[in-house]
């Protein structure tokens, strides 16, 4: 496939869209930036930075605690942001807890769910392709509750062994916590099947959607997922904000996570009555600007059209796959049938940091290392990979530059 | 050659390069020219764990001079490791302890010394300085 043939399949005016992201027009090491580290964090459109600026410059105030006009305005904006972000995944605002990000959301759930529902000998199921954020909180939980962590294996292509998963489910299983999309392999997991199999045994499921919400339109009601965690900064919003979705019926049963202001109904030294969800889980002054920025990002994406974003990213994925596969000596780590625009690769026996540095010299930003998935690297017997993760604002020409850049790096490294 | 002289020589070599690729070719070649490390020294004790790449360092003290052998699993790091050991090997502990390594900055690779890069080079330099200081103190006590 040629660049031109690829371009005609893209339903978005990329040149126009890229104007919304000033950083995409900067240079790095004297070359126009090619930003392929969207899996780590996406760039922010002006709509997001402007929303944050407007908040601080015109109605900055604390929320939920003042009758004065600005405080009411800030409270309305904060709660409207909740409604927007909840609406984005077809949830009710009461079911959406603002957190610092995915990590914070999973820790919140691991602590509260563990405290309420996990007993000695119970089991929690995760998978071999989880981010450390979806491993360590459950290890802490299991240690605390004397429970057992079970890990669903994957095959050589980086796909979940669904048969093994099914066998693992038992009366002891209290929760399944699995990633929707792998941040390292790009694999899109069959979450509908995962949820259906767990629900057949009345086991709730949490999805780590940190790498999913920015690529796939998600309807939590249709998926019937019980909990879902995601980050604002990977969704074109600011850092320091994210969300935990939980079905109302579940959130009501969970105890508070942290104590403080905003999370209570009444406080006395004898008895404190906690607020209802979601405020029960949002102690202290929240990240107001973050929530407003996250909602602005979500609105921006809706404005572009989630279907058009998905089509664009599918076309880019196919083109990138074809181009990368044509490089002799390049090995893709993760070759799942269903995948997103994230490509981990290694070149011969080169160290990923060398490849990353030589690409950086050419203005191409990729991530190198274990991508917070060390157990996965051990499984593939590699120290790490270089990872190019794309967004709808990337172009086929940029993929060509990556391929040229890899060839140049290979020449220098004599591979 | 003194530590300063061998650094100046590297800087001179780099001054001739016009393309960034020339720089990297030189560094990578330096890594390939590094004499292979005796496997008996490639132990966990001699391993300096950077976040991403690994560096092994072994120090030999002979006739009042320190000699270093080293290796890395990343080619660019190995090249820089090679340049550093070339500059510092065969010098006295006191000179090494007092040496200022200005050449890495001068050839435009300062970012390799940033803690966020975590490639093992910075940790290796610290280890070299520690060896040098240790032997310097030891010698001072003997005299
Ligand atoms: C799959 C996955 N889960 C969790 C996280 C953690 O997200 P955050 O660092 O925003 O909390 C990430 C991102 O690094 C991720 O890719």
Coordinates of C-alpha atoms and ligand atoms in Angstrom, one line a residue:
Chain A
X1 CA 0.0 0.0 0.0
X2 CA 1.2 3.5 -0.8
X3 CA 0.9 6.6 1.3
X4 CA -1.6 8.1 -1.2
X5 CA -3.8 5.0 -1.2
X6 CA -3.7 5.0 2.6
X7 CA -4.5 8.7 2.8
X8 CA -7.7 8.3 0.8
X9 CA -9.1 5.8 3.3
X10 CA -8.7 8.2 6.1
X11 CA -12.0 10.0 6.8
X12 CA -10.4 12.9 8.8
X13 CA -8.7 16.0 7.5
X14 CA -5.4 15.3 9.4
X15 CA -3.8 18.6 8.4
X16 CA -6.7 20.5 9.9
X17 CA -6.8 18.4 13.0
X18 CA -3.1 18.7 13.6
X19 CA -3.6 22.5 13.9
X20 CA -5.4 21.8 17.1
X21 CA -2.2 20.4 18.6
X22 CA 0.5 23.1 18.6
X23 CA 3.2 20.7 19.8
X24 CA 2.9 18.6 16.6
X25 CA 4.5 21.5 14.8
X26 CA 7.6 21.7 16.9
X27 CA 11.0 20.3 16.1
X28 CA 13.2 17.9 18.1
X29 CA 16.9 17.7 17.4
X30 CA 16.4 19.9 14.4
X31 CA 13.8 17.6 12.8
X32 CA 10.0 18.0 12.7
X33 CA 8.6 16.0 15.7
X34 CA 7.1 12.6 15.0
X35 CA 5.2 11.8 18.2
X36 CA 4.8 8.1 18.5
X37 CA 4.6 7.9 22.3
X38 CA 0.8 8.3 22.6
X39 CA 0.5 5.2 24.7
X40 CA 2.5 6.9 27.5
X41 CA 0.5 10.1 27.1
X42 CA -1.3 11.8 24.3
X43 CA -0.8 15.4 23.3
X44 CA -3.4 18.0 24.3
X45 CA -5.6 19.9 21.9
X46 CA -6.1 23.7 22.4
X47 CA -9.6 22.9 23.5
X48 CA -8.2 21.3 26.6
X49 CA -5.5 23.8 27.5
X50 CA -8.0 26.7 26.9
X51 CA -10.6 25.1 29.1
X52 CA -8.1 24.9 31.9
X53 CA -6.9 28.4 31.3
X54 CA -10.4 29.8 31.3
X55 CA -11.2 28.0 34.6
X56 CA -8.2 29.4 36.4
X57 CA -8.6 32.9 34.9
X58 CA -12.3 33.4 35.2
X59 CA -14.0 31.1 37.8
X60 CA -11.3 29.4 39.9
X61 CA -12.9 28.5 43.2
X62 CA -13.3 25.5 45.5
X63 CA -16.2 23.2 44.9
X64 CA -19.1 21.8 47.0
X65 CA -18.5 24.3 49.7
X66 CA -19.6 27.8 49.0
X67 CA -22.7 29.8 48.3
X68 CA -20.8 32.5 46.5
X69 CA -21.2 32.7 42.7
X70 CA -17.8 31.5 41.7
X71 CA -17.9 28.5 43.9
X72 CA -21.3 27.6 42.5
X73 CA -19.9 28.1 39.0
X74 CA -16.9 25.9 39.7
X75 CA -19.1 23.2 41.3
X76 CA -21.4 23.2 38.3
X77 CA -18.5 22.9 35.9
X78 CA -16.9 20.1 38.0
X79 CA -20.2 18.1 38.1
X80 CA -20.9 18.8 34.5
X81 CA -17.4 17.4 33.7
X82 CA -18.4 14.3 35.6
X83 CA -21.6 14.0 33.5
X84 CA -19.6 14.5 30.3
X85 CA -16.9 11.9 31.1
X86 CA -19.6 9.5 32.4
X87 CA -21.7 10.1 29.3
X88 CA -18.6 9.3 27.1
X89 CA -18.8 5.7 28.4
X90 CA -22.6 5.7 28.7
X91 CA -22.5 5.7 32.6
X92 CA -24.5 7.7 35.0
X93 CA -22.6 10.5 36.7
X94 CA -23.2 8.8 40.1
X95 CA -21.2 5.9 38.8
X96 CA -18.1 7.9 37.9
X97 CA -15.5 8.6 40.6
X98 CA -12.8 11.1 39.7
X99 CA -9.3 9.8 40.6
X100 CA -5.7 10.8 39.9
X101 CA -5.6 8.3 37.0
X102 CA -5.8 4.6 36.2
X103 CA -3.3 3.7 38.9
X104 CA -5.2 5.6 41.6
X105 CA -8.5 4.1 40.4
X106 CA -7.3 0.5 40.6
X107 CA -5.8 1.1 44.0
X108 CA -9.1 2.6 45.2
X109 CA -10.9 -0.5 44.0
X110 CA -8.3 -3.0 45.2
X111 CA -8.5 -1.5 48.7
X112 CA -12.2 -1.0 49.1
X113 CA -13.3 -4.2 47.3
X114 CA -10.6 -6.1 49.1
X115 CA -11.7 -4.8 52.5
X116 CA -15.4 -5.5 51.8
X117 CA -15.4 -8.8 49.8
X118 CA -12.0 -10.6 49.8
X119 CA -11.4 -13.3 52.4
X120 CA -8.7 -15.8 53.1
X121 CA -8.3 -18.3 50.3
X122 CA -10.3 -16.2 47.8
X123 CA -8.9 -15.7 44.3
X124 CA -8.5 -12.7 42.1
X125 CA -7.7 -13.2 38.4
X126 CA -5.5 -10.9 36.3
X127 CA -3.5 -11.7 33.1
X128 CA 0.1 -12.1 32.0
X129 CA -0.1 -8.9 30.0
X130 CA -1.1 -6.5 32.8
X131 CA 0.6 -3.2 33.4
X132 CA 2.3 -3.0 36.9
X133 CA -0.7 -0.8 37.9
X134 CA -3.0 -3.7 37.5
X135 CA -0.6 -6.2 39.2
X136 CA 0.8 -4.6 42.3
X137 CA -2.5 -3.2 43.8
X138 CA -3.9 -6.8 43.6
X139 CA -0.7 -8.2 45.1
X140 CA -1.1 -5.8 48.0
X141 CA -4.7 -6.7 48.3
X142 CA -4.0 -10.5 48.3
X143 CA -1.2 -10.1 50.8
X144 CA -3.5 -8.1 53.1
X145 CA -6.5 -10.5 52.7
X146 CA -4.4 -13.7 52.4
X147 CA -6.0 -14.2 49.0
X148 CA -4.5 -15.8 45.9
X149 CA -3.6 -14.0 42.7
X150 CA -4.2 -16.1 39.5
X151 CA -2.6 -15.1 36.2
X152 CA -4.2 -16.0 32.8
X153 CA -1.4 -17.0 30.4
X154 CA -1.0 -15.7 26.9
X155 CA 0.1 -17.3 23.6
X156 CA 3.1 -16.5 21.4
X157 CA 1.1 -13.8 19.6
X158 CA 0.2 -12.1 22.8
X159 CA -3.4 -13.2 23.0
X160 CA -5.1 -14.4 26.2
X161 CA -5.5 -18.2 26.5
X162 CA -9.3 -18.0 26.9
X163 CA -9.5 -21.8 27.6
X164 CA -7.2 -21.4 30.6
X165 CA -9.1 -18.4 31.8
X166 CA -12.3 -20.3 31.7
X167 CA -10.7 -23.2 33.7
X168 CA -9.4 -20.7 36.3
X169 CA -12.8 -19.3 37.1
X170 CA -14.2 -21.0 40.3
X171 CA -16.3 -20.4 43.3
X172 CA -13.2 -19.0 45.0
X173 CA -12.9 -16.3 42.3
X174 CA -14.1 -13.0 43.7
X175 CA -13.0 -10.6 41.0
X176 CA -11.5 -10.6 37.5
X177 CA -9.2 -7.6 36.7
X178 CA -8.0 -7.5 33.2
X179 CA -6.7 -5.0 30.7
X180 CA -8.9 -4.1 27.7
X181 CA -6.0 -3.2 25.5
X182 CA -2.3 -4.2 26.2
X183 CA -0.1 -1.1 26.4
X184 CA 2.9 -3.2 25.3
X185 CA 1.5 -5.7 22.7
X186 CA -1.4 -3.7 21.4
X187 CA -3.6 -6.7 21.8
X188 CA -7.3 -5.9 22.1
X189 CA -8.8 -8.5 24.5
X190 CA -12.2 -10.2 24.0
X191 CA -13.7 -8.4 26.9
X192 CA -17.3 -9.3 26.1
X193 CA -16.4 -13.0 26.4
X194 CA -14.3 -12.4 29.5
X195 CA -17.2 -10.6 31.2
X196 CA -19.8 -13.1 30.1
X197 CA -17.8 -16.1 31.4
X198 CA -17.3 -14.3 34.7
X199 CA -20.9 -13.2 35.1
X200 CA -22.1 -16.8 34.4
X201 CA -20.6 -17.4 37.9
X202 CA -21.7 -14.1 39.4
X203 CA -18.1 -12.8 39.4
X204 CA -17.6 -9.1 38.8
X205 CA -15.1 -7.8 36.3
X206 CA -12.9 -4.7 36.3
X207 CA -11.4 -3.5 33.0
X208 CA -8.2 -1.5 32.9
X209 CA -9.2 0.7 30.0
X210 CA -6.2 3.0 30.1
X211 CA -5.2 2.0 26.6
X212 CA -8.8 1.5 25.3
X213 CA -10.9 4.6 25.9
X214 CA -8.9 6.7 23.5
X215 CA -9.3 4.1 20.6
X216 CA -12.5 2.3 21.1
X217 CA -16.0 3.7 21.8
X218 CA -17.0 2.0 25.0
X219 CA -20.5 1.5 26.3
X220 CA -20.3 0.2 29.9
X221 CA -24.0 -0.7 29.9
X222 CA -23.7 -2.8 26.8
X223 CA -20.5 -4.4 27.9
X224 CA -22.1 -4.9 31.3
X225 CA -18.7 -4.4 32.9
X226 CA -18.8 -3.8 36.7
X227 CA -15.8 -1.5 37.1
X228 CA -13.5 0.3 34.7
X229 CA -10.4 2.4 35.2
X230 CA -8.9 5.0 32.8
X231 CA -6.7 8.1 32.7
X232 CA -7.3 11.6 31.5
X233 CA -3.8 12.1 30.1
X234 CA -4.0 9.2 27.7
X235 CA -7.4 10.5 26.5
X236 CA -6.1 13.9 25.3
X237 CA -6.8 15.5 28.7
X238 CA -4.4 16.7 31.4
X239 CA -2.3 14.6 33.8
X240 CA -3.4 14.0 37.4
X241 CA -7.0 13.1 36.6
X242 CA -8.7 9.9 35.7
X243 CA -11.8 7.9 36.6
X244 CA -13.1 4.7 38.1
X245 CA -16.5 3.7 36.8
X246 CA -18.5 1.3 39.0
X247 CA -22.0 0.0 38.7
X248 CA -24.2 1.9 41.2
X249 CA -25.1 -1.4 43.0
X250 CA -21.4 -2.1 43.6
X251 CA -20.3 1.3 44.6
X252 CA -23.0 1.5 47.2
X253 CA -21.5 -1.5 48.9
X254 CA -17.9 -0.3 49.0
X255 CA -16.4 1.4 52.1
X256 CA -14.6 4.7 51.9
X257 CA -11.0 4.8 50.6
X258 CA -9.6 7.9 52.2
X259 CA -11.1 10.1 54.9
X260 CA -11.4 13.9 54.8
X261 CA -13.6 16.7 53.6
X262 CA -16.2 16.3 50.9
X263 CA -16.6 12.5 51.5
X264 CA -18.9 12.8 54.5
X265 CA -22.6 13.7 55.2
X266 CA -22.0 14.5 58.9
X267 CA -19.1 14.2 61.2
X268 CA -19.1 13.9 64.9
X269 CA -16.5 12.3 67.2
X270 CA -18.9 9.5 67.9
X271 CA -20.1 8.7 64.4
X272 CA -19.3 9.9 61.0
X273 CA -21.8 9.3 58.2
X274 CA -20.3 8.9 54.8
X275 CA -21.5 10.6 51.7
X276 CA -23.1 8.5 48.9
X277 CA -21.0 7.5 45.9
X278 CA -19.2 9.0 44.0
X279 CA -18.3 11.7 46.6
X280 CA -17.7 9.0 49.2
X281 CA -14.6 8.2 47.3
X282 CA -13.4 11.8 46.6
X283 CA -11.9 13.0 49.9
X284 CA -10.5 16.5 49.9
X285 CA -10.5 19.2 47.3
X286 CA -10.5 17.4 44.0
X287 CA -8.6 18.1 40.8
X288 CA -11.1 20.6 39.5
X289 CA -9.0 21.9 36.6
X290 CA -8.2 18.4 35.7
X291 CA -11.8 17.3 35.6
X292 CA -12.7 20.3 33.5
X293 CA -9.7 19.6 31.2
X294 CA -10.6 15.9 30.9
X295 CA -14.2 16.7 30.0
X296 CA -12.9 19.2 27.4
X297 CA -10.8 16.5 25.9
X298 CA -13.7 14.1 25.7
X299 CA -15.9 16.7 24.1
X300 CA -13.2 17.4 21.5
X301 CA -13.1 13.7 20.6
X302 CA -16.9 13.5 20.4
X303 CA -16.8 16.5 18.1
X304 CA -14.3 14.8 15.8
X305 CA -16.4 11.6 15.9
X306 CA -15.4 8.4 17.6
X307 CA -16.2 6.3 14.5
X308 CA -13.9 8.5 12.3
X309 CA -11.2 8.2 14.9
X310 CA -11.5 4.4 15.0
X311 CA -11.5 4.2 11.2
X312 CA -8.4 6.5 10.9
X313 CA -6.5 4.5 13.5
X314 CA -7.5 1.2 11.8
X315 CA -6.1 2.5 8.5
X316 CA -2.9 3.7 10.2
X317 CA -2.5 0.4 12.1
X318 CA -2.8 -1.6 8.8
X319 CA -0.3 0.7 7.1
X320 CA 2.2 0.6 10.0
X321 CA 1.9 -3.2 10.3
X322 CA 2.6 -3.6 6.6
X323 CA 5.5 -1.2 6.6
X324 CA 7.1 -2.5 9.9
X325 CA 6.7 -6.1 8.8
X326 CA 8.7 -5.3 5.6
X327 CA 11.8 -4.4 7.6
X328 CA 14.3 -7.3 7.6
X329 CA 15.5 -8.0 11.0
X330 CA 12.7 -6.3 12.9
X331 CA 10.7 -8.5 15.2
X332 CA 7.3 -7.4 16.3
X333 CA 6.5 -8.3 19.9
X334 CA 2.7 -8.8 19.9
X335 CA 1.1 -10.0 16.7
X336 CA -2.5 -10.5 17.9
X337 CA -5.3 -10.8 15.4
X338 CA -7.3 -8.0 17.2
X339 CA -5.0 -5.1 17.9
X340 CA -4.7 -1.4 18.4
X341 CA -2.1 1.1 16.9
X342 CA 0.6 0.1 19.3
X343 CA 3.7 -1.7 18.0
X344 CA 6.5 -3.1 20.2
X345 CA 9.5 -4.2 18.3
X346 CA 13.1 -5.2 18.7
X347 CA 15.8 -5.1 16.0
X348 CA 18.2 -8.1 15.8
X349 CA 19.9 -8.3 19.2
X350 CA 20.0 -4.5 19.6
X351 CA 19.2 -2.9 22.9
X352 CA 15.9 -1.0 22.7
X353 CA 17.5 2.1 24.2
X354 CA 20.0 2.3 21.3
X355 CA 17.2 2.2 18.8
X356 CA 15.2 4.7 20.8
X357 CA 18.1 7.1 21.0
X358 CA 18.9 6.9 17.3
X359 CA 15.2 7.5 16.5
X360 CA 15.1 10.5 18.9
X361 CA 18.1 12.0 17.0
X362 CA 15.8 11.9 14.0
X363 CA 13.0 13.7 15.8
X364 CA 11.0 10.5 16.3
X365 CA 9.7 9.9 19.8
X366 CA 9.1 6.3 20.8
X367 CA 9.3 4.7 24.2
X368 CA 11.8 2.1 25.2
X369 CA 12.1 -0.3 28.1
X370 CA 9.7 -2.7 29.7
X371 CA 6.7 -0.4 29.6
X372 CA 5.8 -1.3 33.2
X373 CA 5.1 -4.9 32.1
X374 CA 8.2 -6.7 33.4
X375 CA 6.5 -10.1 33.7
X376 CA 5.6 -9.8 30.1
X377 CA 9.2 -9.0 29.1
X378 CA 10.3 -12.1 31.0
X379 CA 7.8 -14.2 29.2
X380 CA 9.2 -13.1 25.8
X381 CA 12.8 -13.4 27.2
X382 CA 13.7 -9.8 26.2
X383 CA 15.0 -6.8 28.3
X384 CA 12.5 -4.5 26.7
X385 CA 11.2 -3.2 23.4
X386 CA 11.0 0.0 21.5
X387 CA 7.3 0.9 21.2
X388 CA 5.6 3.1 18.7
X389 CA 2.1 4.0 19.7
X390 CA 0.0 6.0 17.3
X391 CA -3.0 8.3 17.5
X392 CA -5.5 9.5 14.9
X393 CA -3.4 12.7 14.5
X394 CA -0.5 10.7 13.2
X395 CA 0.0 10.4 9.4
X396 CA 1.1 7.7 7.0
X397 CA 4.1 10.0 6.1
X398 CA 5.1 9.9 9.8
X399 CA 5.0 6.1 9.6
X400 CA 7.3 6.3 6.6
X401 CA 9.7 8.5 8.6
X402 CA 9.7 5.9 11.4
X403 CA 10.6 3.2 8.9
X404 CA 13.4 5.3 7.4
X405 CA 14.5 6.1 10.9
X406 CA 14.7 2.5 11.8
X407 CA 16.7 1.7 8.7
X408 CA 19.1 4.5 9.6
X409 CA 19.4 3.2 13.1
X410 CA 20.0 -0.3 11.9
X411 CA 22.8 0.9 9.6
X412 CA 24.5 2.6 12.5
X413 CA 24.1 -0.4 14.8
X414 CA 25.3 -2.6 12.0
X415 CA 22.1 -4.8 12.1
Chain B
X1 CA 48.7 11.1 28.3
X2 CA 47.0 12.9 31.1
X3 CA 43.3 12.6 31.7
X4 CA 42.8 16.1 30.3
X5 CA 44.9 15.4 27.2
X6 CA 43.0 12.3 26.3
X7 CA 39.7 14.1 26.8
X8 CA 40.9 16.9 24.6
X9 CA 41.8 14.4 21.9
X10 CA 38.3 13.0 21.9
X11 CA 36.8 16.4 21.7
X12 CA 39.1 17.2 18.7
X13 CA 37.9 14.1 17.0
X14 CA 34.3 15.1 17.4
X15 CA 34.9 18.6 16.2
X16 CA 35.5 17.3 12.7
X17 CA 32.1 15.6 12.5
X18 CA 29.4 17.4 10.6
X19 CA 26.6 14.9 10.9
X20 CA 25.1 13.5 14.0
X21 CA 25.5 10.0 12.5
X22 CA 29.3 10.5 12.4
X23 CA 29.3 11.0 16.1
X24 CA 27.3 7.9 16.7
X25 CA 29.4 5.9 14.3
X26 CA 32.5 6.9 16.3
X27 CA 30.9 6.0 19.6
X28 CA 29.5 2.7 18.5
X29 CA 32.9 1.8 16.9
X30 CA 34.6 2.7 20.2
X31 CA 32.4 0.2 21.9
X32 CA 33.4 -2.4 19.4
X33 CA 37.1 -1.6 19.9
X34 CA 36.7 -2.1 23.6
X35 CA 38.7 -5.3 24.5
X36 CA 36.3 -8.0 25.5
X37 CA 35.7 -8.3 29.2
X38 CA 37.1 -11.4 30.9
X39 CA 33.9 -13.4 31.6
X40 CA 35.1 -14.1 35.1
X41 CA 34.6 -10.4 35.8
X42 CA 31.2 -10.2 34.3
X43 CA 29.6 -11.0 37.6
X44 CA 26.6 -9.7 39.4
X45 CA 29.0 -8.0 41.8
X46 CA 30.4 -6.0 39.0
X47 CA 27.1 -5.2 37.5
X48 CA 25.9 -1.6 37.6
X49 CA 22.2 -1.7 37.1
X50 CA 21.0 1.2 35.0
X51 CA 17.3 1.3 34.5
X52 CA 17.3 0.0 30.9
X53 CA 20.9 -0.9 29.9
X54 CA 23.4 -2.8 32.0
X55 CA 27.0 -1.9 32.6
X56 CA 29.7 -4.2 34.1
X57 CA 32.8 -2.6 35.6
X58 CA 36.0 -4.3 37.0
X59 CA 38.9 -2.4 38.5
X60 CA 42.5 -3.6 38.8
X61 CA 45.1 -1.8 40.9
X62 CA 48.6 -2.4 39.8
X63 CA 51.9 -0.5 40.5
X64 CA 50.0 2.5 41.8
X65 CA 47.7 2.8 38.8
X66 CA 44.0 1.9 38.3
X67 CA 43.0 -0.1 35.3
X68 CA 39.4 -0.6 34.3
X69 CA 37.7 -3.2 32.1
X70 CA 34.0 -2.8 31.3
X71 CA 31.1 -3.9 29.1
X72 CA 27.5 -3.0 28.4
X73 CA 24.6 -4.7 26.7
X74 CA 23.7 -1.5 24.8
X75 CA 26.0 -0.4 22.0
X76 CA 25.8 3.3 22.6
X77 CA 26.4 3.0 26.3
X78 CA 29.2 0.6 25.6
X79 CA 30.8 3.1 23.3
X80 CA 30.6 5.8 26.0
X81 CA 31.9 3.3 28.6
X82 CA 34.8 2.6 26.3
X83 CA 35.6 6.3 26.0
X84 CA 35.5 6.8 29.7
X85 CA 37.7 3.8 30.5
X86 CA 40.2 5.0 27.8
X87 CA 40.4 8.3 29.5
X88 CA 40.7 7.1 33.0
X89 CA 42.4 3.7 32.8
X90 CA 46.1 3.6 33.7
X91 CA 45.9 6.8 35.8
X92 CA 46.6 7.2 39.5
X93 CA 43.8 6.9 42.0
X94 CA 44.4 10.5 43.1
X95 CA 44.2 11.8 39.5
X96 CA 41.0 9.9 38.8
X97 CA 39.4 11.0 42.1
X98 CA 40.1 14.6 41.2
X99 CA 39.4 14.4 37.5
X100 CA 36.6 16.4 36.0
X101 CA 35.1 14.6 33.0
X102 CA 34.2 17.4 30.7
X103 CA 34.4 15.6 27.4
X104 CA 30.9 14.0 27.6
X105 CA 29.3 17.4 27.8
X106 CA 31.6 18.8 25.1
X107 CA 30.8 16.2 22.6
X108 CA 27.1 16.9 23.1
X109 CA 26.1 13.8 25.0
X110 CA 25.4 15.3 28.4
X111 CA 22.0 13.9 28.4
X112 CA 23.6 10.5 28.9
X113 CA 24.6 11.6 32.3
X114 CA 21.1 12.7 33.4
X115 CA 19.7 10.6 36.1
X116 CA 16.5 10.2 34.1
X117 CA 18.3 8.5 31.3
X118 CA 19.4 5.8 33.8
X119 CA 21.6 4.0 31.3
X120 CA 24.2 3.0 33.9
X121 CA 26.9 5.5 32.7
X122 CA 26.4 7.9 35.5
X123 CA 26.3 5.1 38.0
X124 CA 29.5 3.7 36.5
X125 CA 31.3 7.1 36.8
X126 CA 30.3 7.2 40.5
X127 CA 31.6 3.7 40.9
X128 CA 34.9 4.6 39.3
X129 CA 35.2 7.6 41.6
X130 CA 34.5 5.4 44.6
X131 CA 37.3 3.0 43.6
X132 CA 39.7 5.8 43.0
X133 CA 38.9 7.5 46.3
X134 CA 39.2 4.1 48.1
X135 CA 42.7 3.5 46.7
X136 CA 43.7 7.1 47.2
X137 CA 42.9 6.8 50.9
X138 CA 44.5 3.4 51.2
X139 CA 47.7 4.8 49.6
X140 CA 47.7 7.9 51.8
X141 CA 47.5 5.6 54.8
X142 CA 50.5 3.6 53.6
X143 CA 52.7 6.6 53.0
Ligands
LIG1 C1 -2.7 -0.6 30.5 C2 -2.3 0.5 31.5 N1 -2.7 0.4 32.7 C3 -2.5 1.4 33.6 C4 -1.7 2.5 33.3 C5 -1.3 3.5 34.4 O1 -1.9 4.7 34.1 P1 -1.6 6.0 34.9 O2 0.0 6.0 35.0 O3 -2.1 7.1 34.1 O4 -2.2 5.8 36.3 C6 -1.1 2.6 32.0 C7 -0.3 3.7 31.6 O5 0.9 3.8 31.9 C8 -1.5 1.6 31.1 O6 -1.0 1.6 29.8

